[in-house]
């Protein structure tokens, strides 16, 4: 698909801000056009990276769960972690990746809740690894913000 | 687009029985907080043989909003603070009868010749940053120093004990996340658990909390004077450091965390607030409220995303908040909580 999606989104962002907004009389409409333009700018980046981010997050959470499954004592949680660690992304469509990401994210909440109050020797390093993952994941998802001068 | 002017004329005629030839012109929707529909308008009328006019703001309840709040709480805040000299618009009419504009609304004075800055600009105030910053923190100190009972702010607020402030606010915003999250929120959930495990000391007194005191929520004129503190939808009684932490949250002009809200430096800001409020910025309480406020932000943005996704409200600002602000607050909280986790394990 040419021109590339990011070029089209960035182009539309410029058109909305420079060509459309100045010709609007209603302040509310101008504001909305500005917001939509900024979101197009963000979409340009998100379109390109969305699958990669989700695939990476899902793989990292599965690896984390694989380690945790060996350590945690709770049998129910251990089984869920093992099952999640062995799962794979069946589709690269964003909605399918998001669905898997949500399921893994829910299990991460349960694991972190369990680990935080554990005094076992493995708990501290595992908690640190979870935070390393969350800090990296939130940084990876950082959205670009247009500089408007 | 619906024509509100004749309906507003009918309402003003009802509220001003001695006025005649009432006209309403220039009704224009503006962005004024995503929890109410905000309209600017000019009313003119004849009274006692004299022609009069007044620019007004009308705030109407939306079908769905970023924050579900009661309009009478916001209206009452304006009514309480306007006589004190704090720069707020004069509130004029509060109306809950749906026959006038289909939804409850209130009308207040329009402050002319002023603007509000974008909270997402690295330099929101340019050369006015320092003068506005000193006023910004002075006014927040005055809000904290105000006696809620004496100014009538506490009407319909209910009593709250100093030791319970944190729990009430945390319960409230956790419920929002419980009800509105569209996907699991590991960072928000970790924040909630940390906040419950580490409750703050109680404040020395209960104060008025604006609830959304920040860059973007005040009007200033070109000479650098703050003329109106707006958007009191989330005001309540509580720990005054809640407002201090929200005003200093890294989301607002976050490119400059050393200068909260893109105005003056953190140390000077807090010193001004302490002097004006007569209170101290207790680091332990401030730490708790800083984590809480980033969580509260997440709850608001998560809720906004649900409103947009379900089609309850298609205001683009809801989608923007849900994308961009969630992104920032998740990053801020993840880094902070990772540090706190390390400290707790040491």
mmCIF file of C-alpha atoms in Angstrom, chain B residues 19-329:
data_model
loop_
_atom_site.group_PDB
_atom_site.id
_atom_site.type_symbol
_atom_site.label_atom_id
_atom_site.label_comp_id
_atom_site.label_asym_id
_atom_site.label_seq_id
_atom_site.Cartn_x
_atom_site.Cartn_y
_atom_site.Cartn_z
ATOM 1 C CA UNK B 19 -35.754 42.110 32.191
ATOM 2 C CA UNK B 20 -37.253 42.572 28.741
ATOM 3 C CA UNK B 21 -36.011 42.266 25.169
ATOM 4 C CA UNK B 22 -33.650 39.487 26.192
ATOM 5 C CA UNK B 23 -31.362 38.336 23.415
ATOM 6 C CA UNK B 24 -28.698 35.659 23.341
ATOM 7 C CA UNK B 25 -26.055 35.727 20.636
ATOM 8 C CA UNK B 26 -22.793 34.029 19.781
ATOM 9 C CA UNK B 27 -23.578 30.686 21.374
ATOM 10 C CA UNK B 28 -20.434 28.666 20.690
ATOM 11 C CA UNK B 29 -19.249 25.413 22.185
ATOM 12 C CA UNK B 30 -15.716 25.506 23.579
ATOM 13 C CA UNK B 31 -13.387 22.974 25.124
ATOM 14 C CA UNK B 32 -13.828 23.551 28.813
ATOM 15 C CA UNK B 33 -13.183 20.355 30.691
ATOM 16 C CA UNK B 34 -14.387 17.079 29.289
ATOM 17 C CA UNK B 35 -16.922 16.444 31.997
ATOM 18 C CA UNK B 36 -19.394 19.144 30.924
ATOM 19 C CA UNK B 37 -20.489 20.643 27.623
ATOM 20 C CA UNK B 38 -19.282 24.233 27.811
ATOM 21 C CA UNK B 39 -20.759 27.092 25.770
ATOM 22 C CA UNK B 40 -19.738 30.715 25.477
ATOM 23 C CA UNK B 41 -22.527 33.250 24.805
ATOM 24 C CA UNK B 42 -23.490 36.887 25.109
ATOM 25 C CA UNK B 43 -26.748 37.901 26.766
ATOM 26 C CA UNK B 44 -28.286 41.330 26.391
ATOM 27 C CA UNK B 45 -31.488 42.734 27.839
ATOM 28 C CA UNK B 46 -33.325 45.834 28.879
ATOM 29 C CA UNK B 47 -33.903 46.516 32.552
ATOM 30 C CA UNK B 48 -35.307 49.649 34.154
ATOM 31 C CA UNK B 49 -35.047 51.468 30.857
ATOM 32 C CA UNK B 50 -31.365 50.638 30.476
ATOM 33 C CA UNK B 51 -29.710 48.301 27.999
ATOM 34 C CA UNK B 52 -27.449 45.745 29.628
ATOM 35 C CA UNK B 53 -25.297 42.912 28.382
ATOM 36 C CA UNK B 54 -23.081 40.267 29.877
ATOM 37 C CA UNK B 55 -20.836 37.562 28.439
ATOM 38 C CA UNK B 56 -21.671 34.222 30.036
ATOM 39 C CA UNK B 57 -20.550 30.625 30.214
ATOM 40 C CA UNK B 58 -23.058 27.790 30.280
ATOM 41 C CA UNK B 59 -21.953 24.385 31.544
ATOM 42 C CA UNK B 60 -24.378 21.580 30.730
ATOM 43 C CA UNK B 61 -24.231 17.964 31.855
ATOM 44 C CA UNK B 62 -23.276 15.694 28.988
ATOM 45 C CA UNK B 63 -24.809 12.349 28.141
ATOM 46 C CA UNK B 64 -21.525 10.753 29.200
ATOM 47 C CA UNK B 65 -18.288 12.330 30.305
ATOM 48 C CA UNK B 66 -14.661 11.987 31.230
ATOM 49 C CA UNK B 67 -15.575 12.298 34.878
ATOM 50 C CA UNK B 68 -19.030 11.657 36.237
ATOM 51 C CA UNK B 69 -19.523 14.508 38.645
ATOM 52 C CA UNK B 70 -22.403 16.410 40.149
ATOM 53 C CA UNK B 71 -22.738 19.889 38.726
ATOM 54 C CA UNK B 72 -23.948 21.273 42.056
ATOM 55 C CA UNK B 73 -20.597 20.399 43.667
ATOM 56 C CA UNK B 74 -18.769 22.482 41.067
ATOM 57 C CA UNK B 75 -21.308 25.309 41.234
ATOM 58 C CA UNK B 76 -21.099 25.393 45.009
ATOM 59 C CA UNK B 77 -17.314 25.662 44.854
ATOM 60 C CA UNK B 78 -17.627 28.800 42.706
ATOM 61 C CA UNK B 79 -20.278 30.141 45.078
ATOM 62 C CA UNK B 80 -18.072 29.476 48.103
ATOM 63 C CA UNK B 81 -14.852 30.947 46.744
ATOM 64 C CA UNK B 82 -16.113 33.893 44.670
ATOM 65 C CA UNK B 83 -16.733 36.158 47.711
ATOM 66 C CA UNK B 84 -13.291 35.304 49.131
ATOM 67 C CA UNK B 85 -11.440 37.073 46.337
ATOM 68 C CA UNK B 86 -9.955 33.904 44.896
ATOM 69 C CA UNK B 87 -10.114 34.387 41.124
ATOM 70 C CA UNK B 88 -13.104 32.302 40.091
ATOM 71 C CA UNK B 89 -16.020 33.242 37.833
ATOM 72 C CA UNK B 90 -19.152 34.504 39.520
ATOM 73 C CA UNK B 91 -21.739 31.714 39.511
ATOM 74 C CA UNK B 92 -25.197 32.934 38.499
ATOM 75 C CA UNK B 93 -27.751 30.150 38.088
ATOM 76 C CA UNK B 94 -27.830 26.433 38.798
ATOM 77 C CA UNK B 95 -30.653 24.552 37.111
ATOM 78 C CA UNK B 96 -31.651 20.924 37.504
ATOM 79 C CA UNK B 97 -35.067 21.094 35.817
ATOM 80 C CA UNK B 98 -34.661 19.229 32.512
ATOM 81 C CA UNK B 99 -37.376 21.230 30.767
ATOM 82 C CA UNK B 100 -35.024 24.082 29.905
ATOM 83 C CA UNK B 101 -32.056 22.415 28.170
ATOM 84 C CA UNK B 102 -32.813 18.680 28.495
ATOM 85 C CA UNK B 103 -30.007 18.210 31.005
ATOM 86 C CA UNK B 104 -28.939 20.023 34.201
ATOM 87 C CA UNK B 105 -26.701 23.042 33.707
ATOM 88 C CA UNK B 106 -25.349 26.123 35.346
ATOM 89 C CA UNK B 107 -24.519 29.596 34.117
ATOM 90 C CA UNK B 108 -21.620 31.709 35.271
ATOM 91 C CA UNK B 109 -19.718 34.842 34.397
ATOM 92 C CA UNK B 110 -17.462 34.667 31.335
ATOM 93 C CA UNK B 111 -13.944 35.942 31.982
ATOM 94 C CA UNK B 112 -12.970 37.841 28.849
ATOM 95 C CA UNK B 113 -9.600 38.560 27.292
ATOM 96 C CA UNK B 114 -7.933 35.503 28.785
ATOM 97 C CA UNK B 115 -6.653 32.171 27.637
ATOM 98 C CA UNK B 116 -5.748 28.777 29.075
ATOM 99 C CA UNK B 117 -2.558 26.944 28.177
ATOM 100 C CA UNK B 118 -2.226 23.429 26.859
ATOM 101 C CA UNK B 119 -1.130 21.104 29.655
ATOM 102 C CA UNK B 120 0.876 19.100 27.109
ATOM 103 C CA UNK B 121 3.189 21.853 26.028
ATOM 104 C CA UNK B 122 6.785 21.889 27.314
ATOM 105 C CA UNK B 123 6.637 25.684 27.646
ATOM 106 C CA UNK B 124 2.966 26.419 28.204
ATOM 107 C CA UNK B 125 3.435 29.969 29.466
ATOM 108 C CA UNK B 126 6.551 31.285 27.741
ATOM 109 C CA UNK B 127 7.863 34.481 29.379
ATOM 110 C CA UNK B 128 4.905 34.566 31.804
ATOM 111 C CA UNK B 129 5.901 31.263 33.416
ATOM 112 C CA UNK B 130 7.478 32.729 36.549
ATOM 113 C CA UNK B 131 4.862 35.351 37.348
ATOM 114 C CA UNK B 132 2.026 32.917 36.684
ATOM 115 C CA UNK B 133 3.781 30.186 38.650
ATOM 116 C CA UNK B 134 4.008 32.320 41.779
ATOM 117 C CA UNK B 135 0.317 33.180 41.549
ATOM 118 C CA UNK B 136 -0.587 29.570 40.765
ATOM 119 C CA UNK B 137 1.018 28.261 43.949
ATOM 120 C CA UNK B 138 -0.189 31.231 46.024
ATOM 121 C CA UNK B 139 -3.784 30.547 45.017
ATOM 122 C CA UNK B 140 -3.416 26.856 45.771
ATOM 123 C CA UNK B 141 -2.090 27.779 49.204
ATOM 124 C CA UNK B 142 -5.129 29.997 49.742
ATOM 125 C CA UNK B 143 -7.450 27.162 48.783
ATOM 126 C CA UNK B 144 -5.704 24.911 51.314
ATOM 127 C CA UNK B 145 -5.915 27.612 53.991
ATOM 128 C CA UNK B 146 -9.627 28.296 53.467
ATOM 129 C CA UNK B 147 -12.054 27.188 56.166
ATOM 130 C CA UNK B 148 -14.517 24.953 54.260
ATOM 131 C CA UNK B 149 -17.310 25.519 56.766
ATOM 132 C CA UNK B 150 -16.872 29.282 57.023
ATOM 133 C CA UNK B 151 -17.098 29.803 53.254
ATOM 134 C CA UNK B 152 -19.916 27.288 52.763
ATOM 135 C CA UNK B 153 -17.840 24.875 50.735
ATOM 136 C CA UNK B 154 -18.742 21.893 52.895
ATOM 137 C CA UNK B 155 -22.450 21.919 51.993
ATOM 138 C CA UNK B 156 -23.548 18.385 51.013
ATOM 139 C CA UNK B 157 -19.951 17.195 51.257
ATOM 140 C CA UNK B 158 -20.276 14.966 54.314
ATOM 141 C CA UNK B 159 -17.712 14.752 57.079
ATOM 142 C CA UNK B 160 -14.367 13.089 56.580
ATOM 143 C CA UNK B 161 -11.810 12.325 59.276
ATOM 144 C CA UNK B 162 -8.173 13.194 58.476
ATOM 145 C CA UNK B 163 -7.158 9.551 58.828
ATOM 146 C CA UNK B 164 -9.761 8.463 56.258
ATOM 147 C CA UNK B 165 -8.981 10.861 53.391
ATOM 148 C CA UNK B 166 -6.607 8.571 51.572
ATOM 149 C CA UNK B 167 -8.841 5.518 51.739
ATOM 150 C CA UNK B 168 -11.943 7.295 50.506
ATOM 151 C CA UNK B 169 -10.133 8.655 47.464
ATOM 152 C CA UNK B 170 -8.370 5.383 46.714
ATOM 153 C CA UNK B 171 -11.601 3.380 47.028
ATOM 154 C CA UNK B 172 -13.349 5.804 44.699
ATOM 155 C CA UNK B 173 -10.778 5.629 41.919
ATOM 156 C CA UNK B 174 -10.138 1.911 42.257
ATOM 157 C CA UNK B 175 -13.863 1.420 41.680
ATOM 158 C CA UNK B 176 -13.619 3.472 38.483
ATOM 159 C CA UNK B 177 -10.845 1.188 37.222
ATOM 160 C CA UNK B 178 -12.780 -1.917 38.280
ATOM 161 C CA UNK B 179 -15.804 -0.753 36.322
ATOM 162 C CA UNK B 180 -14.162 0.756 33.264
ATOM 163 C CA UNK B 181 -10.941 -1.069 32.396
ATOM 164 C CA UNK B 182 -11.059 -2.529 28.897
ATOM 165 C CA UNK B 183 -7.919 -4.601 29.456
ATOM 166 C CA UNK B 184 -5.950 -5.674 32.547
ATOM 167 C CA UNK B 185 -3.866 -2.846 34.018
ATOM 168 C CA UNK B 186 -0.798 -4.354 35.734
ATOM 169 C CA UNK B 187 0.764 -0.985 36.590
ATOM 170 C CA UNK B 188 -2.447 0.488 37.992
ATOM 171 C CA UNK B 189 -3.118 -2.640 40.027
ATOM 172 C CA UNK B 190 0.411 -2.603 41.430
ATOM 173 C CA UNK B 191 -0.065 1.050 42.368
ATOM 174 C CA UNK B 192 -3.315 0.270 44.200
ATOM 175 C CA UNK B 193 -1.647 -2.505 46.177
ATOM 176 C CA UNK B 194 1.316 -0.274 47.082
ATOM 177 C CA UNK B 195 -0.989 2.545 48.163
ATOM 178 C CA UNK B 196 -2.976 0.206 50.411
ATOM 179 C CA UNK B 197 0.173 -1.281 51.965
ATOM 180 C CA UNK B 198 1.678 2.159 52.650
ATOM 181 C CA UNK B 199 -1.065 4.512 53.873
ATOM 182 C CA UNK B 200 0.040 8.114 54.455
ATOM 183 C CA UNK B 201 -0.002 9.879 57.803
ATOM 184 C CA UNK B 202 -3.204 11.891 58.298
ATOM 185 C CA UNK B 203 -3.101 15.580 57.342
ATOM 186 C CA UNK B 204 -3.024 18.087 60.210
ATOM 187 C CA UNK B 205 -6.413 19.368 59.050
ATOM 188 C CA UNK B 206 -9.099 18.798 56.470
ATOM 189 C CA UNK B 207 -8.949 21.281 53.605
ATOM 190 C CA UNK B 208 -10.724 22.098 50.399
ATOM 191 C CA UNK B 209 -9.222 19.989 47.611
ATOM 192 C CA UNK B 210 -9.791 21.375 44.111
ATOM 193 C CA UNK B 211 -9.212 17.934 42.608
ATOM 194 C CA UNK B 212 -7.907 19.069 39.199
ATOM 195 C CA UNK B 213 -5.640 22.044 39.971
ATOM 196 C CA UNK B 214 -3.095 22.126 37.161
ATOM 197 C CA UNK B 215 -1.707 23.758 34.066
ATOM 198 C CA UNK B 216 -4.585 24.237 31.640
ATOM 199 C CA UNK B 217 -7.252 24.738 34.300
ATOM 200 C CA UNK B 218 -6.845 28.450 34.859
ATOM 201 C CA UNK B 219 -7.318 31.511 32.691
ATOM 202 C CA UNK B 220 -4.690 34.236 32.503
ATOM 203 C CA UNK B 221 -4.517 37.540 30.691
ATOM 204 C CA UNK B 222 -1.704 38.817 28.458
ATOM 205 C CA UNK B 223 -0.315 40.863 31.363
ATOM 206 C CA UNK B 224 0.323 37.666 33.310
ATOM 207 C CA UNK B 225 -2.505 37.745 35.840
ATOM 208 C CA UNK B 226 -4.470 34.638 36.736
ATOM 209 C CA UNK B 227 -8.089 35.697 36.345
ATOM 210 C CA UNK B 228 -10.004 32.473 36.894
ATOM 211 C CA UNK B 229 -9.399 29.068 38.428
ATOM 212 C CA UNK B 230 -11.719 26.658 36.666
ATOM 213 C CA UNK B 231 -12.892 23.055 36.502
ATOM 214 C CA UNK B 232 -13.867 22.327 40.079
ATOM 215 C CA UNK B 233 -15.818 19.202 39.073
ATOM 216 C CA UNK B 234 -13.735 16.914 41.271
ATOM 217 C CA UNK B 235 -13.462 19.167 44.325
ATOM 218 C CA UNK B 236 -13.917 17.607 47.733
ATOM 219 C CA UNK B 237 -12.710 17.751 51.329
ATOM 220 C CA UNK B 238 -9.446 16.027 52.109
ATOM 221 C CA UNK B 239 -5.682 16.240 52.436
ATOM 222 C CA UNK B 240 -4.409 19.484 50.838
ATOM 223 C CA UNK B 241 -1.291 17.680 49.645
ATOM 224 C CA UNK B 242 -3.525 15.849 47.192
ATOM 225 C CA UNK B 243 -3.749 19.094 45.196
ATOM 226 C CA UNK B 244 -0.037 19.844 45.599
ATOM 227 C CA UNK B 245 0.879 16.441 44.186
ATOM 228 C CA UNK B 246 -1.617 16.714 41.310
ATOM 229 C CA UNK B 247 -0.373 20.185 40.374
ATOM 230 C CA UNK B 248 3.183 18.799 40.362
ATOM 231 C CA UNK B 249 2.309 15.595 38.505
ATOM 232 C CA UNK B 250 4.783 14.857 35.699
ATOM 233 C CA UNK B 251 1.995 14.678 33.095
ATOM 234 C CA UNK B 252 1.543 18.447 33.058
ATOM 235 C CA UNK B 253 4.306 19.901 30.916
ATOM 236 C CA UNK B 254 6.103 16.666 31.685
ATOM 237 C CA UNK B 255 9.154 17.593 29.695
ATOM 238 C CA UNK B 256 10.178 19.689 32.692
ATOM 239 C CA UNK B 257 9.548 17.661 35.870
ATOM 240 C CA UNK B 258 11.789 20.074 37.781
ATOM 241 C CA UNK B 259 9.310 22.866 36.996
ATOM 242 C CA UNK B 260 5.819 21.582 37.836
ATOM 243 C CA UNK B 261 3.294 22.520 35.211
ATOM 244 C CA UNK B 262 5.963 24.342 33.214
ATOM 245 C CA UNK B 263 6.070 27.295 35.588
ATOM 246 C CA UNK B 264 8.454 27.803 38.534
ATOM 247 C CA UNK B 265 10.885 25.401 40.185
ATOM 248 C CA UNK B 266 9.586 22.788 42.574
ATOM 249 C CA UNK B 267 11.334 24.143 45.693
ATOM 250 C CA UNK B 268 10.095 27.697 45.164
ATOM 251 C CA UNK B 269 6.598 26.423 44.345
ATOM 252 C CA UNK B 270 6.356 24.422 47.546
ATOM 253 C CA UNK B 271 7.798 27.274 49.634
ATOM 254 C CA UNK B 272 5.125 29.645 48.302
ATOM 255 C CA UNK B 273 2.412 27.085 49.013
ATOM 256 C CA UNK B 274 3.676 26.524 52.568
ATOM 257 C CA UNK B 275 3.796 30.253 53.285
ATOM 258 C CA UNK B 276 0.311 30.864 51.935
ATOM 259 C CA UNK B 277 -1.361 27.788 53.416
ATOM 260 C CA UNK B 278 0.432 27.807 56.772
ATOM 261 C CA UNK B 279 0.983 24.076 56.234
ATOM 262 C CA UNK B 280 4.023 21.926 55.542
ATOM 263 C CA UNK B 281 4.769 19.769 52.524
ATOM 264 C CA UNK B 282 5.340 16.531 54.434
ATOM 265 C CA UNK B 283 7.533 14.363 52.144
ATOM 266 C CA UNK B 284 5.968 11.101 53.309
ATOM 267 C CA UNK B 285 2.421 12.259 52.588
ATOM 268 C CA UNK B 286 3.499 13.912 49.361
ATOM 269 C CA UNK B 287 5.075 10.645 48.189
ATOM 270 C CA UNK B 288 1.809 8.792 48.765
ATOM 271 C CA UNK B 289 -0.316 11.450 47.057
ATOM 272 C CA UNK B 290 2.067 11.610 44.100
ATOM 273 C CA UNK B 291 1.637 7.883 43.447
ATOM 274 C CA UNK B 292 -2.076 8.190 44.110
ATOM 275 C CA UNK B 293 -2.493 11.053 41.653
ATOM 276 C CA UNK B 294 -0.810 9.217 38.815
ATOM 277 C CA UNK B 295 -3.180 6.345 39.583
ATOM 278 C CA UNK B 296 -6.156 8.706 39.706
ATOM 279 C CA UNK B 297 -5.039 10.023 36.326
ATOM 280 C CA UNK B 298 -4.944 6.484 34.977
ATOM 281 C CA UNK B 299 -8.460 5.875 36.282
ATOM 282 C CA UNK B 300 -9.730 8.991 34.509
ATOM 283 C CA UNK B 301 -8.035 8.086 31.217
ATOM 284 C CA UNK B 302 -9.198 4.466 31.425
ATOM 285 C CA UNK B 303 -12.728 5.678 32.007
ATOM 286 C CA UNK B 304 -12.444 8.080 29.073
ATOM 287 C CA UNK B 305 -11.337 5.222 26.838
ATOM 288 C CA UNK B 306 -14.350 3.171 27.803
ATOM 289 C CA UNK B 307 -16.721 6.054 27.102
ATOM 290 C CA UNK B 308 -15.267 6.428 23.632
ATOM 291 C CA UNK B 309 -14.988 2.720 22.855
ATOM 292 C CA UNK B 310 -18.581 2.014 23.846
ATOM 293 C CA UNK B 311 -19.822 4.989 21.839
ATOM 294 C CA UNK B 312 -21.287 6.675 24.917
ATOM 295 C CA UNK B 313 -19.326 9.821 24.069
ATOM 296 C CA UNK B 314 -17.382 10.412 20.852
ATOM 297 C CA UNK B 315 -15.589 13.583 21.964
ATOM 298 C CA UNK B 316 -12.087 13.207 20.464
ATOM 299 C CA UNK B 317 -10.509 14.448 23.689
ATOM 300 C CA UNK B 318 -11.629 11.231 25.375
ATOM 301 C CA UNK B 319 -9.791 9.105 22.821
ATOM 302 C CA UNK B 320 -6.736 11.348 23.066
ATOM 303 C CA UNK B 321 -6.692 11.148 26.871
ATOM 304 C CA UNK B 322 -7.016 7.418 26.766
ATOM 305 C CA UNK B 323 -4.103 7.034 24.372
ATOM 306 C CA UNK B 324 -1.653 9.693 25.386
ATOM 307 C CA UNK B 325 -2.294 10.295 29.079
ATOM 308 C CA UNK B 326 -2.553 6.585 29.878
ATOM 309 C CA UNK B 327 0.776 6.136 28.111
ATOM 310 C CA UNK B 328 2.465 8.862 30.191
ATOM 311 C CA UNK B 329 1.013 7.832 33.540
#
